[in-house]
Amino acid sequence: MANYFQEEIETASLEKIKSVQNEKFLRQVKHVWDNVPYYRKKMEEKGITLDDIKTLDDISKLPFLSKADLKEAYPYGLLGVPLKDCVRIHSTSGTTGKRVVAFYTQEDIDMWNECCARAIVAAGGTNEDVVQVSYGYGLFTGGAGLDGGSHKVGCLTIPMSSGNTERQIMFIMDLNATILCCTPSYAAYIGETLKESGYKPEDIPLKAGIFGAEAWSEEMRRDIEKTLGIKAYDIYGLTEISGPGVSFECSEQRGMHVNEDHFYVEIIGPDTGEVLPEGSWGELVFTSLDKKAFPLLRYRTRDICTLTREKCSCGRTHIRMSKPKGRSDDMLIIRGVNVFPSQIETVLLNNGYAANYQIIVDRVNNTDTFEIKVEMTPEMFTDNFAEIDERRKTLSDGLKAMLGIKAKVSLVAPKTITRSEGKAVRVIDKRKI
Ligand code: DLL
């Protein structure tokens, strides 16, 4: 049985979607032109005025926005409405320099919450469900977004926030939580702790998880599904464009439907800025079609993805994006070779390890050093040194085959790599420190 939160628009014909997008886009460009001098200036610098934008096809004439623009315009430079019309801010988790601050009107929040409600319903949620929201609450968008979505669906919402894993488990078990929302790395940690506490998948009341905010592999999905006895759904989003729910997975679990009636998506060549045809890999660019307080046009996400309009068995017609392969700025260049952490994760999980690892890159005598610290599972752990060395060699060969570059692999004892309650930090690049 297919379930939709807003069936009419979620299953609309392409023609209908395009017409909604076109209308909203023209309204939004005018709103930005009239109210956001920072962007108007960028348009003028490109020699464009409002008259040049007649249909959605003209979008490629518009300038891009990037993180650098957000920094330059911090804090109010991209605001589209008077501050008195804003009711909330959220902010990104950047660790250095100024953070990105995004503003919302009440209508912006309602729209965003509806996007999250679509994701919850696509994961099988109804008003009978108990949703444990274990994303962080506060400036991060994860907690507030899924919390709002859960209320819209009418679920019983447990606003847990992240951390205190023992208490997370107590509430899952005592309140019969059926849907867990958190980062995939935290879901894996909660699963590991439940297992250690003696719970089997069939003892755990959860039936689904809505996991996102960081890259995670298909192998990690299978691992989490097995440990928790659930179906694990991916959800994507970013603070600049609203938060979680820009796109979400359906029962098909093959790509995330972009909420196209609110966000127009393009894929561009990261170096050329050219719009690429459907099916190409490139950088995701979003245009917010109806957000009023923080109306970003052509925002470059730095996430590397591909899009497809292939028919989906769930009945939704909105375009699907792949799991991001990683961020273009997450990609490591080690001895001239491009390495994505997600490639390493795939090899580890295929070899029976969990996603508890750390990538340490340094530069010694002008040469990059590359070490991958991998935690053994309790089942693998032994005091037989030869056996461990054999394991290490096998893993090292698998990684070399995947990456095309040799890494020093260190196998460490279970529980020695710090677990994550939010977004996992897996790369320590000492070259940049
Ligand atoms: O992470 C919003 C969010 C919260 C999404 C909860 C999903 C669930 P930011 O902190 O601004 O916002 O980080 C946005 O995180 O550009 C991606 O690089 C990455 N990201 C988000 N979702 C996914 C995902 C939130 N499902 C940045 N897969 C984005 C891979 C993701 N990467």
Coordinates of C-alpha atoms and ligand atoms in Angstrom, one line a residue:
M1 CA 0.0 0.0 0.0
A2 CA 1.5 3.3 -1.0
N3 CA 1.3 6.1 1.4
Y4 CA 1.7 9.8 0.8
F5 CA 1.4 12.8 3.0
Q6 CA 0.4 15.1 0.1
E7 CA -0.6 12.7 -2.6
E8 CA -1.7 15.1 -5.3
I9 CA 1.6 16.9 -5.6
E10 CA 3.8 14.0 -4.7
T11 CA 2.4 12.0 -7.6
A12 CA 1.7 14.9 -10.0
S13 CA 2.6 14.6 -13.7
L14 CA 5.9 16.0 -14.9
E15 CA 3.9 18.7 -16.8
K16 CA 2.1 19.7 -13.6
I17 CA 5.4 19.8 -11.6
K18 CA 7.1 21.9 -14.3
S19 CA 4.2 24.3 -14.3
V20 CA 4.2 24.7 -10.5
Q21 CA 8.0 25.2 -10.6
N22 CA 7.8 27.8 -13.3
E23 CA 5.2 29.9 -11.6
K24 CA 7.0 29.7 -8.2
F25 CA 10.4 30.4 -9.8
L26 CA 9.3 33.6 -11.5
R27 CA 7.7 34.8 -8.3
Q28 CA 10.8 33.9 -6.3
V29 CA 13.3 35.6 -8.7
K30 CA 11.2 38.8 -8.4
H31 CA 11.1 38.5 -4.6
V32 CA 14.9 38.2 -4.6
W33 CA 15.4 41.0 -7.1
D34 CA 13.2 43.3 -5.0
N35 CA 14.4 42.3 -1.6
V36 CA 17.9 40.9 -1.6
P37 CA 20.3 43.6 -2.8
Y38 CA 23.3 41.2 -2.5
Y39 CA 21.9 38.9 -5.1
R40 CA 20.5 41.7 -7.3
K41 CA 24.1 43.0 -7.5
K42 CA 25.4 39.6 -8.5
M43 CA 22.8 39.5 -11.3
E44 CA 23.6 43.0 -12.4
E45 CA 27.3 42.1 -12.5
K46 CA 26.4 39.3 -14.9
G47 CA 24.5 41.8 -17.0
I48 CA 21.1 40.3 -16.2
T49 CA 17.9 42.0 -15.1
L50 CA 14.5 40.7 -14.2
D51 CA 13.5 41.0 -17.9
D52 CA 16.0 38.3 -18.9
I53 CA 14.2 35.7 -16.8
K54 CA 11.0 34.7 -18.6
T55 CA 10.7 31.0 -17.8
L56 CA 12.4 28.4 -15.6
D57 CA 14.6 27.6 -18.6
D58 CA 16.3 30.9 -18.1
I59 CA 17.6 29.8 -14.7
S60 CA 21.0 29.0 -16.2
K61 CA 21.5 32.7 -16.8
L62 CA 21.4 33.3 -13.0
P63 CA 24.6 33.5 -10.9
F64 CA 25.4 30.8 -8.4
L65 CA 25.6 31.3 -4.7
S66 CA 28.3 29.5 -2.7
K67 CA 29.4 29.1 0.9
A68 CA 31.7 32.1 0.3
D69 CA 28.7 34.3 -0.5
L70 CA 27.0 33.2 2.6
K71 CA 30.1 34.1 4.6
E72 CA 30.4 37.5 2.9
A73 CA 26.7 38.3 3.4
Y74 CA 26.7 37.1 7.1
P75 CA 24.5 37.6 9.0
Y76 CA 21.7 39.5 7.3
G77 CA 22.9 40.0 3.7
L78 CA 20.7 37.3 2.1
L79 CA 17.6 38.0 4.1
G80 CA 14.5 38.4 2.0
V81 CA 12.0 39.8 4.5
P82 CA 12.1 42.3 7.4
L83 CA 13.6 40.7 10.5
K84 CA 10.3 41.1 12.3
D85 CA 8.7 38.6 9.9
C86 CA 11.3 35.9 10.9
V87 CA 10.5 33.5 13.7
R88 CA 13.6 31.3 13.9
I89 CA 17.2 30.8 12.8
H90 CA 19.2 27.6 12.4
S91 CA 22.9 27.3 11.8
T92 CA 25.4 24.9 10.3
S93 CA 27.8 22.9 12.3
G94 CA 30.9 24.4 10.8
T95 CA 33.8 24.2 13.2
T96 CA 35.9 27.1 11.9
G97 CA 35.1 30.7 11.2
K98 CA 31.7 32.2 10.9
R99 CA 28.7 29.8 10.7
V100 CA 26.0 30.0 8.2
V101 CA 22.8 31.4 9.7
A102 CA 19.6 30.6 7.9
F103 CA 16.3 32.5 8.7
Y104 CA 12.7 31.2 8.6
T105 CA 9.3 32.8 8.5
Q106 CA 6.5 30.7 10.0
E107 CA 5.4 29.8 6.5
D108 CA 8.9 28.6 5.7
I109 CA 8.9 26.4 8.8
D110 CA 5.4 25.0 7.9
M111 CA 6.6 24.1 4.4
W112 CA 9.8 22.5 5.7
N113 CA 7.9 20.5 8.3
E114 CA 5.6 19.2 5.5
C115 CA 8.7 18.0 3.6
C116 CA 9.8 16.1 6.7
A117 CA 6.2 14.7 7.1
R118 CA 6.4 13.4 3.5
A119 CA 9.6 11.6 4.5
I120 CA 8.0 10.0 7.6
V121 CA 4.9 8.9 5.7
A122 CA 7.2 7.4 2.9
A123 CA 8.9 5.4 5.6
G124 CA 5.5 4.0 6.6
G125 CA 4.7 6.5 9.4
T126 CA 1.1 7.2 10.4
N127 CA -0.5 8.8 13.5
E128 CA -0.2 5.3 15.2
D129 CA 3.5 5.7 15.3
V130 CA 5.9 6.7 18.1
V131 CA 8.8 8.7 16.6
Q132 CA 11.9 9.0 18.6
V133 CA 13.8 12.0 17.3
S134 CA 17.5 11.5 18.3
Y135 CA 19.0 14.1 16.0
G136 CA 20.4 17.1 17.9
Y137 CA 18.0 19.8 18.8
G138 CA 19.1 23.4 18.9
L139 CA 20.9 25.2 16.1
F140 CA 21.2 22.0 14.0
T141 CA 18.2 21.5 11.8
G142 CA 17.9 17.7 12.3
G143 CA 16.0 17.7 15.6
A144 CA 13.6 20.6 14.8
G145 CA 12.9 19.3 11.2
L146 CA 11.9 15.7 12.0
D147 CA 10.1 16.9 15.2
G148 CA 8.0 19.2 13.1
G149 CA 7.4 16.6 10.5
S150 CA 6.4 14.0 13.1
H151 CA 3.8 16.5 14.6
K152 CA 2.3 17.1 11.1
V153 CA 1.8 13.4 10.6
G154 CA 0.3 13.2 14.1
C155 CA 2.8 10.7 15.5
L156 CA 3.6 10.6 19.2
T157 CA 6.9 12.5 19.2
I158 CA 9.7 11.8 21.6
P159 CA 12.0 14.8 21.4
M160 CA 15.1 13.0 22.7
S161 CA 17.9 14.9 21.0
S162 CA 21.2 13.1 20.7
G163 CA 23.4 11.6 23.4
N164 CA 22.8 9.6 26.6
T165 CA 22.5 6.3 24.7
E166 CA 21.3 4.3 27.8
R167 CA 18.3 6.7 28.0
Q168 CA 17.7 6.4 24.3
I169 CA 17.4 2.7 24.7
M170 CA 15.2 3.0 27.7
F171 CA 12.7 5.1 25.8
I172 CA 12.8 3.0 22.7
M173 CA 12.0 -0.1 24.8
D174 CA 9.6 1.4 27.4
L175 CA 7.6 3.7 25.0
N176 CA 7.6 1.2 22.1
A177 CA 9.2 3.7 19.7
T178 CA 8.5 2.5 16.1
I179 CA 10.5 5.0 14.1
L180 CA 14.0 6.2 15.0
C181 CA 15.4 9.4 13.5
C182 CA 19.1 10.1 13.9
T183 CA 22.4 10.1 12.0
P184 CA 23.3 6.7 10.6
S185 CA 26.5 6.6 12.7
Y186 CA 24.4 7.2 15.8
A187 CA 21.9 4.5 14.7
A188 CA 24.8 2.1 14.4
Y189 CA 26.0 3.0 17.9
I190 CA 22.5 2.6 19.4
G191 CA 22.2 -0.8 17.6
E192 CA 25.6 -1.9 19.0
T193 CA 24.5 -0.9 22.5
L194 CA 21.2 -2.7 22.2
K195 CA 23.0 -5.8 21.0
E196 CA 25.4 -5.6 23.9
S197 CA 22.5 -5.2 26.3
G198 CA 21.2 -8.6 25.1
Y199 CA 18.4 -7.4 22.8
K200 CA 17.8 -9.3 19.6
P201 CA 16.3 -7.5 16.6
E202 CA 12.9 -9.1 17.2
D203 CA 12.8 -7.7 20.7
I204 CA 13.1 -4.1 19.5
P205 CA 9.8 -2.3 18.7
L206 CA 11.4 -0.1 16.0
K207 CA 10.2 -0.8 12.4
A208 CA 11.8 2.0 10.5
G209 CA 14.6 4.5 10.8
I210 CA 15.1 7.8 9.0
F211 CA 18.8 8.4 8.8
G212 CA 20.8 11.2 7.2
A213 CA 22.9 14.3 7.7
E214 CA 26.1 12.4 6.7
A215 CA 27.2 10.0 4.0
W216 CA 26.6 6.4 4.6
S217 CA 27.0 3.3 2.4
E218 CA 24.5 0.6 1.3
E219 CA 26.6 -1.8 3.4
M220 CA 26.1 0.3 6.5
R221 CA 22.4 0.4 5.7
R222 CA 22.2 -3.4 5.7
D223 CA 24.2 -3.6 8.9
I224 CA 21.9 -1.2 10.7
E225 CA 18.7 -2.9 9.3
K226 CA 20.0 -6.3 10.5
T227 CA 20.9 -5.1 14.0
L228 CA 17.8 -3.1 14.7
G229 CA 15.4 -5.3 12.7
I230 CA 14.1 -2.3 10.7
K231 CA 13.9 -0.8 7.3
A232 CA 16.4 2.1 7.1
Y233 CA 15.5 5.1 5.0
D234 CA 17.9 7.9 3.8
I235 CA 17.0 11.5 4.2
Y236 CA 19.0 14.5 2.8
G237 CA 19.0 18.2 3.3
L238 CA 21.1 21.2 4.3
T239 CA 20.6 24.2 6.5
E240 CA 21.0 26.7 3.7
I241 CA 18.0 25.2 1.8
S242 CA 15.9 24.5 5.0
G243 CA 17.3 21.3 6.7
P244 CA 16.3 17.6 6.4
G245 CA 13.6 16.8 3.9
V246 CA 15.0 18.5 0.8
S247 CA 14.8 14.9 -0.4
F248 CA 13.9 11.5 1.1
E249 CA 13.7 7.8 0.3
C250 CA 10.6 5.8 -0.3
S251 CA 9.8 2.1 0.0
E252 CA 11.9 1.5 -3.1
Q253 CA 15.1 2.6 -1.2
R254 CA 16.8 3.5 -4.5
G255 CA 17.5 7.2 -4.4
M256 CA 15.8 10.1 -2.7
H257 CA 12.8 12.0 -4.1
V258 CA 13.6 15.7 -4.2
N259 CA 10.6 17.8 -3.0
E260 CA 10.5 19.5 -6.4
D261 CA 7.5 21.6 -5.8
H262 CA 9.7 23.5 -3.2
F263 CA 13.3 23.0 -4.4
Y264 CA 14.5 23.1 -8.0
V265 CA 17.5 20.9 -8.5
E266 CA 20.4 21.0 -11.0
I267 CA 23.6 19.0 -11.5
I268 CA 26.6 21.0 -12.7
G269 CA 30.2 20.2 -13.6
P270 CA 32.0 21.3 -10.4
D271 CA 34.8 22.9 -12.5
T272 CA 32.9 24.3 -15.4
G273 CA 29.6 25.3 -13.8
E274 CA 27.8 23.8 -16.9
V275 CA 24.4 22.2 -16.3
L276 CA 24.8 18.5 -16.9
P277 CA 22.2 16.2 -18.4
E278 CA 20.2 13.8 -16.2
G279 CA 22.3 10.8 -15.3
S280 CA 25.6 12.6 -15.1
W281 CA 27.5 12.8 -11.9
G282 CA 28.2 16.3 -10.7
E283 CA 27.6 18.9 -8.0
L284 CA 24.1 19.4 -6.7
V285 CA 22.7 22.9 -7.0
F286 CA 19.4 23.9 -5.3
T287 CA 17.0 26.8 -5.8
S288 CA 14.5 27.4 -3.1
L289 CA 11.2 28.1 -4.9
D290 CA 9.1 29.5 -2.2
K291 CA 11.1 30.1 1.0
K292 CA 10.7 33.8 1.8
A293 CA 13.2 34.6 4.6
F294 CA 16.3 32.9 3.2
P295 CA 15.5 32.6 -0.6
L296 CA 18.7 31.1 -2.0
L297 CA 18.9 30.8 -5.8
R298 CA 21.3 28.3 -7.4
Y299 CA 23.1 27.4 -4.2
R300 CA 26.1 25.2 -4.8
T301 CA 26.0 22.4 -2.2
R302 CA 29.4 20.8 -3.0
D303 CA 27.6 17.4 -2.8
I304 CA 28.4 15.1 -5.7
C305 CA 25.4 13.3 -7.0
T306 CA 23.4 12.1 -10.0
L307 CA 19.7 12.5 -10.8
T308 CA 17.1 10.2 -12.4
R309 CA 13.5 10.6 -13.5
E310 CA 13.1 6.8 -14.0
K311 CA 9.7 5.7 -12.9
C312 CA 9.5 4.7 -9.2
S313 CA 7.4 1.9 -8.0
C314 CA 6.2 4.0 -5.0
G315 CA 4.1 6.1 -7.4
R316 CA 6.0 9.3 -6.5
T317 CA 6.9 11.3 -9.6
H318 CA 9.5 13.7 -8.1
I319 CA 13.0 13.3 -9.5
R320 CA 15.4 11.1 -7.4
M321 CA 18.9 11.9 -6.4
S322 CA 21.5 9.3 -5.6
K323 CA 23.2 9.1 -2.2
P324 CA 25.9 11.8 -2.4
K325 CA 29.2 10.1 -3.2
G326 CA 30.7 12.5 -0.7
R327 CA 31.2 16.2 -0.7
S328 CA 33.7 17.6 -3.2
D329 CA 35.4 19.1 -0.2
D330 CA 35.4 15.8 1.7
M331 CA 37.4 14.2 -1.1
L332 CA 40.9 13.6 0.0
I333 CA 43.7 13.9 -2.5
I334 CA 46.4 11.6 -1.2
R335 CA 49.6 11.3 -3.3
G336 CA 47.6 12.7 -6.2
V337 CA 44.9 10.1 -5.9
N338 CA 41.2 11.0 -5.2
V339 CA 39.9 9.1 -2.1
F340 CA 36.4 9.3 -0.8
P341 CA 35.8 8.1 2.8
S342 CA 32.7 6.2 1.5
Q343 CA 34.9 4.0 -0.7
I344 CA 36.8 2.9 2.4
E345 CA 33.6 2.3 4.3
T346 CA 32.3 0.0 1.6
V347 CA 35.5 -2.2 1.7
L348 CA 35.4 -2.4 5.5
L349 CA 31.7 -3.4 5.7
N350 CA 32.1 -6.0 2.9
N351 CA 34.9 -7.5 5.0
G352 CA 32.8 -7.9 8.1
Y353 CA 33.9 -4.8 10.0
A354 CA 31.5 -2.2 11.4
A355 CA 31.8 1.4 10.4
N356 CA 34.1 2.3 13.2
Y357 CA 37.2 3.7 11.5
Q358 CA 39.4 6.7 11.3
I359 CA 41.4 8.0 8.3
I360 CA 44.6 9.8 9.3
V361 CA 46.5 11.7 6.6
D362 CA 49.8 13.6 7.2
R363 CA 52.7 14.8 5.3
V364 CA 56.2 13.7 6.2
N365 CA 59.3 14.8 4.1
N366 CA 56.9 16.1 1.4
T367 CA 55.2 12.8 1.0
D368 CA 51.6 12.1 2.1
T369 CA 51.2 9.4 4.7
F370 CA 47.9 7.6 4.8
E371 CA 46.7 5.4 7.7
I372 CA 43.4 3.7 8.2
K373 CA 42.6 2.7 11.8
V374 CA 39.9 0.0 11.8
E375 CA 38.3 -1.4 14.9
M376 CA 37.9 -5.2 15.0
T377 CA 34.5 -6.5 16.0
P378 CA 34.3 -8.4 19.3
E379 CA 34.0 -11.7 17.3
M380 CA 37.2 -11.0 15.4
F381 CA 39.2 -10.0 18.4
T382 CA 41.9 -12.5 19.4
D383 CA 45.3 -12.6 21.0
N384 CA 46.6 -14.7 18.0
F385 CA 48.9 -12.2 16.4
A386 CA 49.3 -14.2 13.2
E387 CA 45.6 -14.3 12.7
I388 CA 45.3 -10.5 13.1
D389 CA 48.1 -10.0 10.7
E390 CA 46.4 -12.2 8.1
R391 CA 43.2 -10.1 8.5
R392 CA 45.2 -6.9 8.2
K393 CA 46.8 -8.1 5.0
T394 CA 43.4 -9.1 3.4
L395 CA 41.9 -5.8 4.3
S396 CA 44.9 -3.9 3.1
D397 CA 44.7 -5.7 -0.3
G398 CA 40.9 -5.0 -0.6
L399 CA 41.5 -1.3 0.1
K400 CA 44.3 -1.0 -2.4
A401 CA 42.1 -2.6 -5.1
M402 CA 39.3 -0.1 -4.3
L403 CA 41.4 3.0 -3.9
G404 CA 44.3 2.4 -6.2
I405 CA 46.7 3.5 -3.5
K406 CA 48.2 1.8 -0.5
A407 CA 47.3 2.7 3.0
K408 CA 48.8 1.6 6.3
V409 CA 46.1 -0.4 7.9
S410 CA 46.0 -0.7 11.7
L411 CA 43.6 -3.0 13.4
V412 CA 42.6 -1.9 16.8
A413 CA 40.7 -3.5 19.7
P414 CA 36.9 -3.2 19.9
K415 CA 35.6 0.0 21.5
T416 CA 38.8 2.0 21.0
I417 CA 37.4 4.4 18.4
T418 CA 35.1 7.1 19.8
R419 CA 31.5 6.6 18.8
S420 CA 29.4 9.4 17.3
E421 CA 26.1 10.7 18.6
G422 CA 25.8 13.2 15.7
K423 CA 27.8 13.5 12.5
A424 CA 30.8 11.2 12.6
V425 CA 34.2 12.7 12.2
R426 CA 36.2 10.1 10.3
V427 CA 39.0 12.0 8.7
I428 CA 41.9 13.6 10.5
D429 CA 43.9 15.5 7.9
K430 CA 47.0 16.7 9.7
R431 CA 48.2 18.4 6.5
K432 CA 45.5 21.0 7.0
I433 CA 46.0 21.5 10.8
Ligands
DLL1 O1 22.7 17.8 7.9 C1 20.5 18.5 7.5 C2 20.0 17.1 7.9 C3 19.6 16.8 9.1 C4 19.8 16.2 6.8 C5 19.1 15.6 9.4 C6 19.3 14.9 7.1 C7 18.9 14.6 8.4 P1 23.8 20.5 7.5 O2 24.4 20.3 8.9 O3 23.7 21.9 7.0 O4 22.4 20.0 7.4 O5 24.7 19.6 6.5 C8 24.4 19.5 5.2 O6 25.3 17.3 5.2 O7 25.4 19.3 2.2 C9 25.6 16.9 2.9 O8 27.0 17.1 2.6 C10 25.4 16.2 4.2 N1 24.2 15.4 4.2 C11 23.0 15.6 4.6 N2 22.2 14.6 4.4 C12 22.9 13.6 3.8 C13 22.7 12.3 3.4 C14 22.0 18.7 7.6 N3 21.5 11.7 3.5 C15 25.3 18.5 4.5 N4 23.7 11.6 2.8 C16 25.0 18.3 3.1 C17 24.9 12.2 2.7 C18 24.3 14.1 3.7 N5 25.2 13.4 3.1

